[in-house]
Amino acid sequence: MFCELLGCGGIQQYVSKRALHEISDWSATPLDDEGKALQMRMQHALEKLPLRATKAFLSVSVEKLETNLTAHEMAGRLWEKMIPMILPNLLHMIRQAHAFHDAVNWKGLPPEMSGIVRRILTDRFWQVGISVGSRDEFYAKVGETKNTVEGLASSIRATVRAVRETGYKLLCYMGLLGEHFYSYKELPQPLSAALFTEAHALSTHQMAMLVETIRPVIENCPVASRSHFLPPILAGLFEQLDRKASDEWDKIEQKNRFSAGRASLDEEMRDESVLRQLTYTSVMLVVGLLDPSKPNPLDAKLTNGATPNGLQHVEHGNVRSFILATPEILKPLILFCTHAIRMRDTRSCSFITRVLGSLVPKFETAGEIDTEVREFLSTEVLKACITSLHDSYFVDLQKDLAQLIASIMIIYTPRTKTPRQILLSLPSIPAEKIDQAIQQLYKAHQNTRQQRAIVLDLLESLRGVSISEQGRISKSDPRKIRSTIQQSYMSVDMQEDGKVKEKSPDLGGIADMFGRP
């Protein structure tokens, strides 16, 4: 139904009949009359959809309007009757546009052609410093391939992309209507399902676009609607971000080990550049959400001093406090942050260590949520920090990592034995040295520079060295081991083919350093 609506119902049959998987250079292969007819059909079908017209009407209704103006309230009353009629179809189209990228749903293709789906739907874009030639040359080349097989693939991508990105923009405009949009109690679950259930099939670039364009919908949520709107949205988003970013960084690591040739190097550079952008975009979303100095305007319903849902930590108007008090959001968010410590992007890792460092003091009390988060930070986050500290890639971040380790040790050691046990599991570090370092950290609790020095001295034998120094020492071959995620607190549904998929950090030469067999 979705394919027919977009005029691309015959695509799978055409691809199979022309055996496009056997053609290496699509740009040099002319498009036959049937292919040109498919292009025209998609163009006409897209023009008939009400997406662009709705976007135009919504934009002139809400863009650049202050929320306290009478015109804004009038726009809200105008659209509040239309939104329930628009949303079901809009959400269905967004979800189908995401699902279109999953080769599993291309049931008209034989199994040996499933790989062609990614080739058809991979966007072409110019990247400064990586793409060959100038931007103008790139777009000129794209224009020259209009009547080729590559041109047909470009038309398919453009059609689905228009549905996807126009849908995102419509949601952003609706978000500007305030409570006229966010107050629908039945909206969050279907919205989360539409945006994120099939998002794993998107490319890294497309996922970054999703995060960037949907961010205003999250940030504009009024205080009064947070408790019912944000949990399913943020939980779904961070589960998919963690899955996508972790998987793609694993693929990059595999490619780096077996790459060969200039063409392969160019492709790796493009892939890694886009993945860094997704990682950074996701991390900056976390930074924005957990910024303690970024409160939203207070909602009148909360000005009487009542605490919504009886949650702790809540400071009215502060989304950070709401997230820290909402396990449904906090669990996947912290899991993503933990894995981000190991993602090989120093800029993103630096921000994440600071964010986690600001969270450590928030979970030192005896509450149930605090205890569970504290144990997770004392195990998985501490191990991720030590692992990155050992990795030569993160040599410039050793001070940031050491500060986070010091914060965990100083604040949590009096309340739990877990941090000390983690350190005891490391090789070649005697218990006496660990206990001495802990006592020194207590005494230096006001001196962050001294704290870092104590941690770096304690872990000296495990610290990575810069690339320029690697030739002076011998290092053992890297091995991968799996880190144990505390399922009671941080379990995230990552099932694929009926199996739970876990991310494992690469300990890069210090296998078994946590005392595992």
Coordinates of C-alpha atoms in Angstrom, one line a residue:
M1 CA 0.0 0.0 0.0
F2 CA 2.8 2.5 0.9
C3 CA 4.7 1.6 -2.2
E4 CA 1.7 2.1 -4.4
L5 CA 0.9 5.4 -2.7
L6 CA 4.4 6.6 -3.7
G7 CA 4.2 5.2 -7.2
C8 CA 7.0 2.7 -6.7
G9 CA 5.0 -0.5 -6.5
G10 CA 6.8 -2.0 -9.5
I11 CA 10.3 -1.2 -8.3
Q12 CA 11.1 -4.7 -7.0
Q13 CA 10.0 -6.4 -10.2
Y14 CA 12.0 -4.0 -12.3
V15 CA 15.1 -4.4 -10.2
S16 CA 14.8 -8.2 -10.4
K17 CA 14.0 -8.3 -14.2
R18 CA 16.9 -6.0 -15.1
A19 CA 19.3 -7.9 -12.7
L20 CA 20.6 -4.6 -11.4
H21 CA 22.8 -6.5 -8.8
E22 CA 24.9 -7.7 -11.7
I23 CA 25.6 -4.2 -13.0
S24 CA 28.7 -2.6 -11.4
D25 CA 28.5 0.9 -12.8
W26 CA 24.9 2.2 -12.6
S27 CA 25.9 5.7 -13.7
A28 CA 27.0 4.4 -17.1
T29 CA 23.9 2.2 -17.7
P30 CA 21.1 4.1 -19.5
L31 CA 17.6 3.8 -18.2
D32 CA 15.1 2.1 -20.5
D33 CA 11.5 3.3 -21.1
E34 CA 10.1 1.3 -18.2
G35 CA 12.6 2.8 -15.8
K36 CA 11.8 6.3 -17.0
A37 CA 8.1 5.6 -16.6
L38 CA 8.7 4.5 -13.0
Q39 CA 10.5 7.8 -12.4
M40 CA 7.6 9.8 -13.7
R41 CA 5.1 7.8 -11.7
M42 CA 7.0 8.4 -8.5
Q43 CA 7.2 12.2 -9.2
H44 CA 3.5 12.5 -9.9
A45 CA 2.6 10.4 -6.8
L46 CA 4.7 12.5 -4.5
E47 CA 3.1 15.7 -5.9
K48 CA -0.4 14.4 -5.1
L49 CA 0.5 13.7 -1.4
P50 CA -0.8 16.5 1.0
L51 CA 2.6 16.6 2.8
R52 CA 4.0 19.7 1.2
A53 CA 0.8 21.6 1.3
T54 CA 0.2 20.8 5.0
K55 CA 3.8 21.8 5.8
A56 CA 3.3 25.1 4.0
F57 CA 0.1 25.9 5.9
L58 CA 1.6 24.9 9.3
S59 CA 4.7 26.9 8.7
V60 CA 2.9 30.1 8.0
S61 CA 0.6 29.4 11.1
V62 CA 3.3 28.9 13.7
E63 CA 6.8 29.9 12.6
K64 CA 8.3 33.0 14.4
L65 CA 5.2 33.3 16.6
E66 CA 5.8 34.0 20.3
T67 CA 3.9 31.6 22.5
N68 CA 2.4 34.5 24.6
L69 CA 0.8 36.2 21.6
T70 CA -2.9 36.0 20.8
A71 CA -2.0 34.9 17.3
H72 CA -0.3 31.8 18.7
E73 CA -3.3 30.8 20.7
M74 CA -5.5 31.3 17.7
A75 CA -3.3 29.1 15.6
G76 CA -3.4 26.5 18.3
R77 CA -7.2 26.5 18.3
L78 CA -7.3 26.4 14.5
W79 CA -5.1 23.3 14.3
E80 CA -6.1 21.3 17.4
K81 CA -9.2 19.9 15.6
M82 CA -7.1 19.0 12.5
I83 CA -4.2 17.3 14.3
P84 CA -6.1 14.2 15.4
M85 CA -7.1 13.7 11.7
I86 CA -3.6 14.3 10.4
L87 CA -1.5 12.4 12.9
P88 CA -2.6 8.7 12.3
N89 CA -1.8 8.9 8.6
L90 CA 1.4 11.0 9.1
L91 CA 2.8 8.6 11.7
H92 CA 2.0 5.6 9.5
M93 CA 3.8 7.2 6.6
I94 CA 6.9 7.9 8.7
R95 CA 7.0 4.4 10.0
Q96 CA 6.6 2.9 6.5
A97 CA 9.3 5.3 5.1
H98 CA 11.7 3.9 7.8
A99 CA 10.6 0.3 7.1
F100 CA 11.3 0.8 3.4
H101 CA 15.0 0.8 4.2
D102 CA 14.9 -2.7 5.7
A103 CA 15.8 -5.4 3.1
V104 CA 13.6 -7.8 5.0
N105 CA 10.5 -5.9 3.7
W106 CA 11.6 -6.2 0.1
K107 CA 9.9 -9.5 -0.2
G108 CA 9.7 -9.4 -4.0
L109 CA 13.4 -9.8 -4.4
P110 CA 15.2 -13.2 -4.3
P111 CA 17.6 -13.7 -1.3
E112 CA 20.7 -13.2 -3.4
M113 CA 19.6 -9.7 -4.3
S114 CA 18.8 -8.5 -0.7
G115 CA 22.1 -6.6 -0.6
I116 CA 21.0 -4.3 -3.5
V117 CA 18.5 -2.5 -1.2
R118 CA 21.3 -0.8 0.7
R119 CA 22.9 0.2 -2.6
I120 CA 19.6 1.7 -3.9
L121 CA 18.8 3.6 -0.7
T122 CA 22.3 4.9 0.3
D123 CA 22.3 8.7 -0.1
R124 CA 24.9 10.4 -2.1
F125 CA 26.2 13.6 -0.6
W126 CA 29.3 15.8 -0.8
Q127 CA 31.7 16.0 2.2
V128 CA 34.3 18.7 2.4
G129 CA 37.8 17.3 2.7
I130 CA 36.7 13.7 1.9
S131 CA 34.7 13.8 -1.4
V132 CA 36.7 14.0 -4.6
G133 CA 36.1 17.2 -6.5
S134 CA 34.2 20.4 -5.6
R135 CA 30.6 20.6 -4.5
D136 CA 29.6 22.0 -7.9
E137 CA 31.3 19.2 -9.6
F138 CA 29.5 16.7 -7.4
Y139 CA 26.0 18.1 -8.1
A140 CA 26.8 18.4 -11.8
K141 CA 27.7 14.7 -11.9
V142 CA 24.5 13.8 -10.1
G143 CA 22.5 15.8 -12.7
E144 CA 24.2 13.9 -15.5
T145 CA 23.0 10.6 -14.2
K146 CA 19.3 11.4 -14.2
N147 CA 18.5 9.1 -17.1
T148 CA 20.7 6.2 -15.9
V149 CA 20.0 3.4 -13.5
E150 CA 21.7 5.5 -10.8
G151 CA 19.2 8.2 -11.6
L152 CA 16.4 5.8 -10.9
A153 CA 17.9 4.8 -7.6
S154 CA 18.3 8.6 -6.8
S155 CA 14.6 9.1 -7.6
I156 CA 13.6 6.3 -5.2
R157 CA 15.8 7.8 -2.5
A158 CA 14.4 11.3 -3.1
T159 CA 10.8 10.1 -2.9
V160 CA 11.2 8.2 0.4
R161 CA 13.4 10.9 1.8
A162 CA 10.8 13.6 1.0
V163 CA 8.1 11.6 2.9
R164 CA 10.5 11.0 5.9
E165 CA 11.9 14.5 6.3
T166 CA 8.6 16.3 5.6
G167 CA 7.0 14.1 8.2
Y168 CA 9.7 15.1 10.7
K169 CA 9.2 18.8 9.9
L170 CA 5.4 18.6 10.3
L171 CA 6.0 17.1 13.8
C172 CA 8.3 20.0 14.6
Y173 CA 5.7 22.6 13.5
M174 CA 3.0 20.8 15.5
G175 CA 5.3 21.0 18.5
L176 CA 5.3 24.8 18.2
L177 CA 1.6 24.7 19.0
G178 CA 2.4 23.8 22.6
E179 CA -0.3 22.0 24.6
H180 CA -2.5 21.9 21.6
F181 CA -0.2 19.1 20.4
Y182 CA 1.5 17.7 23.5
S183 CA -1.6 17.3 25.6
Y184 CA -3.0 14.3 23.6
K185 CA -2.6 11.5 26.1
E186 CA -2.7 8.8 23.4
L187 CA 0.0 10.4 21.2
P188 CA 3.4 9.5 22.8
Q189 CA 3.4 5.7 22.3
P190 CA 2.3 5.8 18.6
L191 CA 4.7 8.6 18.0
S192 CA 7.6 6.7 19.5
A193 CA 6.7 3.6 17.6
A194 CA 6.5 5.5 14.3
L195 CA 9.9 7.3 14.8
F196 CA 12.0 4.5 16.3
T197 CA 10.6 1.0 15.8
E198 CA 12.0 0.7 12.3
A199 CA 14.8 3.3 12.7
H200 CA 17.5 0.7 12.9
A201 CA 17.1 0.2 9.1
L202 CA 18.1 3.9 8.4
S203 CA 21.7 4.7 7.4
T204 CA 24.0 6.5 9.8
H205 CA 23.4 9.8 7.9
Q206 CA 19.7 9.3 8.0
M207 CA 19.7 8.5 11.7
A208 CA 21.7 11.7 12.3
M209 CA 19.0 13.7 10.4
L210 CA 16.3 12.1 12.5
V211 CA 18.0 13.1 15.7
E212 CA 18.7 16.6 14.5
T213 CA 15.2 17.3 13.2
I214 CA 13.2 15.6 16.0
R215 CA 15.2 17.4 18.7
P216 CA 12.9 20.5 18.8
V217 CA 9.9 18.2 19.5
I218 CA 11.7 17.0 22.6
E219 CA 12.9 20.4 23.7
N220 CA 9.6 22.2 23.2
C221 CA 7.6 19.8 25.4
P222 CA 5.8 21.9 28.1
V223 CA 6.4 21.0 31.8
A224 CA 2.8 19.9 32.2
S225 CA 3.1 17.3 29.5
R226 CA 6.5 15.8 30.3
S227 CA 5.4 13.0 32.5
H228 CA 3.3 11.4 29.7
F229 CA 5.1 12.6 26.6
L230 CA 8.8 12.4 27.2
P231 CA 9.4 8.9 28.7
P232 CA 8.3 6.8 25.6
I233 CA 9.9 9.3 23.2
L234 CA 13.3 9.5 24.9
A235 CA 13.4 5.8 25.9
G236 CA 12.8 4.8 22.3
L237 CA 15.3 7.3 20.9
F238 CA 18.2 6.4 23.2
E239 CA 17.6 2.6 22.7
Q240 CA 17.9 3.1 19.0
L241 CA 20.8 5.5 19.2
D242 CA 22.7 3.1 21.4
R243 CA 22.0 0.2 19.1
K244 CA 22.9 2.1 15.9
A245 CA 26.0 3.9 17.1
S246 CA 27.4 0.8 18.8
D247 CA 26.8 -1.4 15.8
E248 CA 28.3 1.1 13.4
W249 CA 31.4 1.7 15.5
D250 CA 31.9 -2.1 15.6
K251 CA 31.7 -2.2 11.8
I252 CA 34.3 0.6 11.5
E253 CA 36.6 -1.3 13.8
Q254 CA 36.3 -4.5 11.6
K255 CA 36.9 -2.5 8.4
N256 CA 40.0 -0.8 9.8
R257 CA 41.5 -4.3 10.5
F258 CA 40.9 -5.6 7.0
S259 CA 40.9 -2.6 4.8
A260 CA 43.1 -2.4 1.7
G261 CA 43.3 0.0 -1.3
R262 CA 42.6 3.6 -1.9
A263 CA 38.9 3.1 -2.8
S264 CA 38.4 1.2 0.5
L265 CA 40.2 4.0 2.4
D266 CA 37.9 6.7 0.9
E267 CA 34.8 4.7 1.8
E268 CA 36.1 4.2 5.4
M269 CA 36.8 7.9 5.7
R270 CA 33.3 8.8 4.6
D271 CA 31.6 6.3 6.8
E272 CA 33.7 7.3 9.8
S273 CA 33.0 11.0 9.2
V274 CA 29.3 10.5 9.1
L275 CA 29.4 8.2 12.2
R276 CA 31.3 10.8 14.1
Q277 CA 28.6 13.3 13.2
L278 CA 25.8 11.0 14.4
T279 CA 27.8 10.4 17.6
Y280 CA 28.4 14.0 18.2
T281 CA 24.7 15.0 17.4
S282 CA 23.5 12.3 19.9
V283 CA 26.0 13.4 22.6
M284 CA 25.0 17.0 22.2
L285 CA 21.3 16.0 22.7
V286 CA 22.4 14.4 26.0
V287 CA 24.3 17.5 27.0
G288 CA 21.3 19.7 26.2
L289 CA 18.9 17.5 28.2
L290 CA 21.1 17.2 31.2
D291 CA 22.3 20.9 31.3
P292 CA 21.4 22.0 34.8
S293 CA 21.3 25.7 33.8
K294 CA 18.7 25.2 31.0
P295 CA 15.3 25.2 32.6
N296 CA 12.0 25.5 30.7
P297 CA 9.3 28.0 31.6
L298 CA 7.2 26.7 34.5
D299 CA 3.8 25.3 33.9
A300 CA 0.9 26.8 35.8
K301 CA -0.2 23.3 36.9
L302 CA 3.0 22.8 38.8
T303 CA 3.4 26.2 40.5
N304 CA 1.6 25.1 43.7
G305 CA 4.7 23.2 44.8
A306 CA 3.3 19.7 44.1
T307 CA 5.8 17.1 43.0
P308 CA 4.5 15.2 39.9
N309 CA 4.2 11.4 40.5
G310 CA 5.9 11.7 43.8
L311 CA 9.3 11.6 42.1
Q312 CA 12.5 12.6 43.8
H313 CA 15.1 15.1 42.4
V314 CA 12.4 17.1 40.6
E315 CA 13.0 20.8 40.2
H316 CA 10.1 22.3 38.4
G317 CA 10.9 23.5 35.0
N318 CA 14.2 21.6 34.8
V319 CA 14.2 18.7 32.3
R320 CA 17.5 17.3 33.8
S321 CA 15.8 16.7 37.2
F322 CA 12.8 15.1 35.5
I323 CA 15.1 12.7 33.6
L324 CA 17.1 11.8 36.7
A325 CA 13.8 10.9 38.4
T326 CA 12.4 8.8 35.6
P327 CA 14.0 5.4 35.3
E328 CA 12.3 4.7 32.0
I329 CA 14.4 7.5 30.4
L330 CA 17.5 7.3 32.6
K331 CA 18.2 3.6 32.0
P332 CA 18.7 3.8 28.2
L333 CA 20.3 7.2 28.4
I334 CA 23.0 6.1 30.8
L335 CA 23.6 2.9 28.9
F336 CA 24.2 5.0 25.7
C337 CA 26.6 7.3 27.7
T338 CA 28.5 4.3 29.0
H339 CA 29.0 3.0 25.5
A340 CA 29.9 6.5 24.2
I341 CA 32.9 6.4 26.5
R342 CA 34.3 3.7 24.1
M343 CA 33.3 5.3 20.8
R344 CA 36.4 6.6 19.1
D345 CA 35.5 10.3 18.9
T346 CA 37.4 12.3 21.4
R347 CA 35.1 15.4 21.2
S348 CA 32.1 13.3 22.0
C349 CA 33.9 11.3 24.7
S350 CA 35.0 14.4 26.4
F351 CA 31.5 15.8 26.7
I352 CA 30.2 12.4 27.9
T353 CA 32.8 12.1 30.7
R354 CA 31.8 15.6 31.9
V355 CA 28.1 14.7 31.8
L356 CA 28.6 11.5 33.7
G357 CA 30.8 13.3 36.2
S358 CA 28.0 15.8 36.9
L359 CA 25.6 12.8 37.5
V360 CA 27.8 10.9 40.0
P361 CA 26.9 13.1 43.1
K362 CA 23.2 12.8 42.3
F363 CA 23.1 9.1 43.2
E364 CA 24.8 8.9 46.6
T365 CA 21.7 8.6 48.8
A366 CA 19.9 5.4 49.8
G367 CA 16.9 5.5 47.5
E368 CA 16.1 2.5 45.3
I369 CA 16.9 4.3 42.0
D370 CA 20.0 5.9 43.5
T371 CA 21.3 2.5 44.6
E372 CA 20.8 0.8 41.2
V373 CA 22.3 3.7 39.3
R374 CA 25.2 3.9 41.7
E375 CA 26.0 0.2 41.3
F376 CA 26.0 0.6 37.5
L377 CA 28.2 3.6 37.5
S378 CA 30.5 1.8 39.9
T379 CA 30.9 -1.2 37.6
E380 CA 30.2 -0.6 33.9
V381 CA 31.0 3.1 33.7
L382 CA 34.2 2.6 35.8
K383 CA 35.3 -0.3 33.6
A384 CA 34.6 1.7 30.4
C385 CA 36.7 4.5 31.8
I386 CA 39.6 2.2 32.7
T387 CA 39.4 0.5 29.2
S388 CA 39.5 3.9 27.4
L389 CA 42.3 5.0 29.7
H390 CA 44.3 2.0 28.4
D391 CA 43.5 2.8 24.8
S392 CA 46.1 4.9 23.0
Y393 CA 43.4 6.6 20.9
F394 CA 42.1 8.3 24.1
V395 CA 45.5 9.5 25.3
D396 CA 44.4 13.1 25.1
L397 CA 41.4 12.4 27.3
Q398 CA 43.2 10.7 30.1
K399 CA 42.7 13.6 32.5
D400 CA 38.9 13.7 31.8
L401 CA 38.7 9.9 32.3
A402 CA 40.8 10.1 35.5
Q403 CA 38.6 12.8 36.9
L404 CA 35.4 10.7 36.3
I405 CA 37.2 7.7 37.9
A406 CA 38.2 9.8 40.9
S407 CA 34.6 11.1 41.3
I408 CA 33.2 7.6 41.4
M409 CA 35.9 6.5 43.9
I410 CA 35.5 9.5 46.3
I411 CA 31.7 9.7 46.3
Y412 CA 30.7 6.0 46.1
T413 CA 33.5 4.1 47.9
P414 CA 32.1 5.0 51.4
R415 CA 28.7 3.6 50.3
T416 CA 29.6 0.5 48.3
K417 CA 32.6 -1.9 47.9
T418 CA 32.0 -2.2 44.2
P419 CA 34.6 0.4 42.9
R420 CA 37.3 -1.1 45.1
Q421 CA 36.4 -4.6 43.9
I422 CA 36.7 -3.5 40.2
L423 CA 40.1 -2.1 40.9
L424 CA 41.2 -5.3 42.7
S425 CA 40.3 -7.3 39.7
L426 CA 42.9 -5.4 37.6
P427 CA 46.3 -7.1 37.1
S428 CA 49.5 -6.0 38.8
I429 CA 47.9 -3.5 41.2
P430 CA 48.2 -4.7 44.8
A431 CA 45.4 -4.1 47.3
E432 CA 47.7 -2.0 49.5
K433 CA 48.3 0.5 46.6
I434 CA 44.5 0.7 45.9
D435 CA 43.7 1.4 49.6
Q436 CA 46.4 4.0 49.8
A437 CA 45.1 5.7 46.6
I438 CA 41.5 5.7 48.0
Q439 CA 42.7 7.4 51.2
Q440 CA 44.7 9.9 49.2
L441 CA 41.6 10.7 47.2
Y442 CA 39.6 11.4 50.3
K443 CA 42.2 13.9 51.5
A444 CA 42.2 15.6 48.1
H445 CA 38.5 15.8 47.7
Q446 CA 38.7 19.6 47.0
N447 CA 41.7 19.4 44.7
T448 CA 40.7 18.0 41.3
R449 CA 44.2 18.3 39.8
Q450 CA 45.5 16.2 42.7
Q451 CA 42.7 13.7 42.3
R452 CA 43.6 13.1 38.6
A453 CA 47.2 12.7 39.5
I454 CA 46.4 10.0 42.1
V455 CA 44.3 8.0 39.7
L456 CA 46.8 8.2 36.8
D457 CA 49.6 7.1 39.1
L458 CA 47.4 4.2 40.4
L459 CA 46.6 3.0 36.8
E460 CA 50.0 3.9 35.4
S461 CA 50.7 0.3 34.3
L462 CA 47.4 0.2 32.3
R463 CA 47.6 3.7 30.7
G464 CA 47.7 3.9 26.9
V465 CA 50.4 5.8 25.2
S466 CA 50.3 8.2 22.2
I467 CA 50.9 6.9 18.7
S468 CA 54.4 8.5 18.7
E469 CA 55.3 6.4 21.7
Q470 CA 53.9 3.1 20.7
G471 CA 57.0 2.0 18.8
R472 CA 59.0 2.1 22.0
I473 CA 57.1 -0.5 23.8
S474 CA 55.8 -4.0 23.0
K475 CA 52.0 -4.5 23.2
S476 CA 50.1 -7.8 23.2
D477 CA 47.5 -8.5 20.6
P478 CA 44.0 -7.0 21.3
R479 CA 41.2 -9.3 22.4
K480 CA 37.5 -8.6 22.8
I481 CA 35.7 -9.6 26.0
R482 CA 32.1 -8.9 27.0
S483 CA 31.2 -6.5 29.8
T484 CA 28.4 -7.7 32.0
I485 CA 25.5 -5.3 31.9
Q486 CA 23.4 -5.2 35.1
Q487 CA 20.2 -6.7 33.6
S488 CA 18.1 -5.8 36.7
Y489 CA 18.6 -2.1 36.0
M490 CA 20.0 -1.5 32.5
S491 CA 18.3 -4.1 30.3
V492 CA 17.4 -2.7 27.0
D493 CA 15.5 -4.7 24.4
M494 CA 18.0 -5.2 21.7
Q495 CA 16.6 -8.5 20.3
E496 CA 17.5 -9.4 16.8
D497 CA 16.6 -12.8 15.4
G498 CA 15.4 -13.9 18.8
K499 CA 18.7 -13.3 20.5
V500 CA 19.8 -10.6 22.9
K501 CA 22.6 -8.6 21.4
E502 CA 25.1 -7.0 23.8
K503 CA 27.9 -4.5 23.1
S504 CA 31.3 -5.5 24.3
P505 CA 34.2 -3.1 24.8
D506 CA 37.6 -3.8 23.1
L507 CA 40.1 -4.0 26.0
G508 CA 43.0 -3.6 23.5
G509 CA 45.7 -5.7 25.1
I510 CA 44.5 -6.0 28.6
A511 CA 42.3 -9.0 28.3
D512 CA 41.2 -10.5 31.6
M513 CA 42.1 -7.3 33.4
F514 CA 38.8 -7.5 35.3
G515 CA 39.7 -10.9 36.6
R516 CA 37.5 -13.0 34.3
P517 CA 38.4 -16.5 33.2

